[in-house]
């Protein structure tokens, strides 16, 4: 049996464009991300890609430590220049 995955809620077009521009400009962001449990963590990261797959939109990023992460766009609470 598959785990329950909440439906993707599309983000506002302007927010999507800001993330795409940050990728193109190689602009580091301060991201606040909400996990499935509702916990929020903040990190500084370089966004590297915005992609659509599995009926959702995703941001791939690289943290200052070099670790690569992926987050569904509707899990991003805020994204500001770092």
mmCIF file of C-alpha atoms in Angstrom:
data_model
loop_
_atom_site.group_PDB
_atom_site.id
_atom_site.type_symbol
_atom_site.label_atom_id
_atom_site.label_comp_id
_atom_site.label_asym_id
_atom_site.label_seq_id
_atom_site.Cartn_x
_atom_site.Cartn_y
_atom_site.Cartn_z
ATOM 1 C CA UNK A 1 0.000 0.000 0.000
ATOM 2 C CA UNK A 2 1.330 3.448 -0.925
ATOM 3 C CA UNK A 3 1.769 6.148 1.685
ATOM 4 C CA UNK A 4 -0.718 8.987 1.505
ATOM 5 C CA UNK A 5 0.719 11.952 -0.382
ATOM 6 C CA UNK A 6 -1.269 15.189 -0.120
ATOM 7 C CA UNK A 7 -2.388 16.679 -3.424
ATOM 8 C CA UNK A 8 -0.117 19.313 -4.882
ATOM 9 C CA UNK A 9 -1.447 22.861 -4.525
ATOM 10 C CA UNK A 10 -0.014 25.052 -7.313
ATOM 11 C CA UNK A 11 1.783 28.177 -6.138
ATOM 12 C CA UNK A 12 1.146 31.668 -7.518
ATOM 13 C CA UNK A 13 2.698 32.298 -10.938
ATOM 14 C CA UNK A 14 4.688 35.257 -9.610
ATOM 15 C CA UNK A 15 6.321 33.050 -6.945
ATOM 16 C CA UNK A 16 7.091 30.384 -9.541
ATOM 17 C CA UNK A 17 8.729 33.026 -11.765
ATOM 18 C CA UNK A 18 10.824 34.334 -8.845
ATOM 19 C CA UNK A 19 12.196 30.850 -8.267
ATOM 20 C CA UNK A 20 12.947 30.403 -11.982
ATOM 21 C CA UNK A 21 14.736 33.774 -12.090
ATOM 22 C CA UNK A 22 16.793 32.824 -9.018
ATOM 23 C CA UNK A 23 17.898 29.662 -10.856
ATOM 24 C CA UNK A 24 18.823 31.645 -13.984
ATOM 25 C CA UNK A 25 20.677 34.329 -12.000
ATOM 26 C CA UNK A 26 22.349 31.787 -9.700
ATOM 27 C CA UNK A 27 20.978 33.784 -6.757
ATOM 28 C CA UNK A 28 21.369 32.170 -3.347
ATOM 29 C CA UNK A 29 18.127 32.057 -1.357
ATOM 30 C CA UNK A 30 17.092 31.744 2.254
ATOM 31 C CA UNK A 31 14.405 29.039 2.094
ATOM 32 C CA UNK A 32 11.881 28.171 4.795
ATOM 33 C CA UNK A 33 10.594 24.670 4.071
ATOM 34 C CA UNK A 34 7.682 22.797 5.688
ATOM 35 C CA UNK A 35 7.979 19.001 5.914
ATOM 36 C CA UNK A 36 5.121 16.467 5.952
ATOM 37 C CA UNK A 37 4.908 16.737 9.753
ATOM 38 C CA UNK A 38 4.430 20.501 9.590
ATOM 39 C CA UNK A 39 7.895 21.312 10.933
ATOM 40 C CA UNK A 40 9.603 24.287 9.297
ATOM 41 C CA UNK A 41 13.346 24.559 8.742
ATOM 42 C CA UNK A 42 15.286 27.422 7.206
ATOM 43 C CA UNK A 43 18.396 27.016 5.091
ATOM 44 C CA UNK A 44 20.561 28.986 2.675
ATOM 45 C CA UNK A 45 20.792 27.332 -0.715
ATOM 46 C CA UNK A 46 21.491 27.870 -4.390
ATOM 47 C CA UNK A 47 18.438 26.900 -6.464
ATOM 48 C CA UNK A 48 19.541 24.825 -9.457
ATOM 49 C CA UNK A 49 16.318 23.715 -11.193
ATOM 50 C CA UNK A 50 12.545 24.088 -11.222
ATOM 51 C CA UNK A 51 10.836 21.062 -12.777
ATOM 52 C CA UNK A 52 7.440 19.419 -13.154
ATOM 53 C CA UNK A 53 7.069 15.698 -12.451
ATOM 54 C CA UNK A 54 4.737 13.333 -10.617
ATOM 55 C CA UNK A 55 1.876 15.834 -11.004
ATOM 56 C CA UNK A 56 3.724 18.498 -8.974
ATOM 57 C CA UNK A 57 6.401 21.180 -9.331
ATOM 58 C CA UNK A 58 9.775 20.788 -7.608
ATOM 59 C CA UNK A 59 12.788 22.932 -6.737
ATOM 60 C CA UNK A 60 16.230 21.337 -6.699
ATOM 61 C CA UNK A 61 18.791 23.201 -4.590
ATOM 62 C CA UNK A 62 22.330 22.889 -3.253
ATOM 63 C CA UNK A 63 22.965 23.852 0.369
ATOM 64 C CA UNK A 64 26.123 25.660 1.495
ATOM 65 C CA UNK A 65 27.381 22.287 2.781
ATOM 66 C CA UNK A 66 27.177 20.877 -0.755
ATOM 67 C CA UNK A 67 24.185 18.669 0.048
ATOM 68 C CA UNK A 68 21.600 18.560 -2.758
ATOM 69 C CA UNK A 69 17.907 18.648 -1.901
ATOM 70 C CA UNK A 70 14.552 18.660 -3.656
ATOM 71 C CA UNK A 71 11.372 20.233 -2.325
ATOM 72 C CA UNK A 72 7.859 20.419 -3.696
ATOM 73 C CA UNK A 73 7.045 24.071 -4.399
ATOM 74 C CA UNK A 74 3.937 24.094 -2.202
ATOM 75 C CA UNK A 75 6.187 23.134 0.753
ATOM 76 C CA UNK A 76 8.150 26.397 0.485
ATOM 77 C CA UNK A 77 6.933 28.839 3.142
ATOM 78 C CA UNK A 78 9.248 31.646 2.004
ATOM 79 C CA UNK A 79 12.105 32.209 -0.425
ATOM 80 C CA UNK A 80 14.145 35.390 0.015
ATOM 81 C CA UNK A 81 17.550 36.478 -1.290
ATOM 82 C CA UNK A 82 20.224 35.259 1.124
#
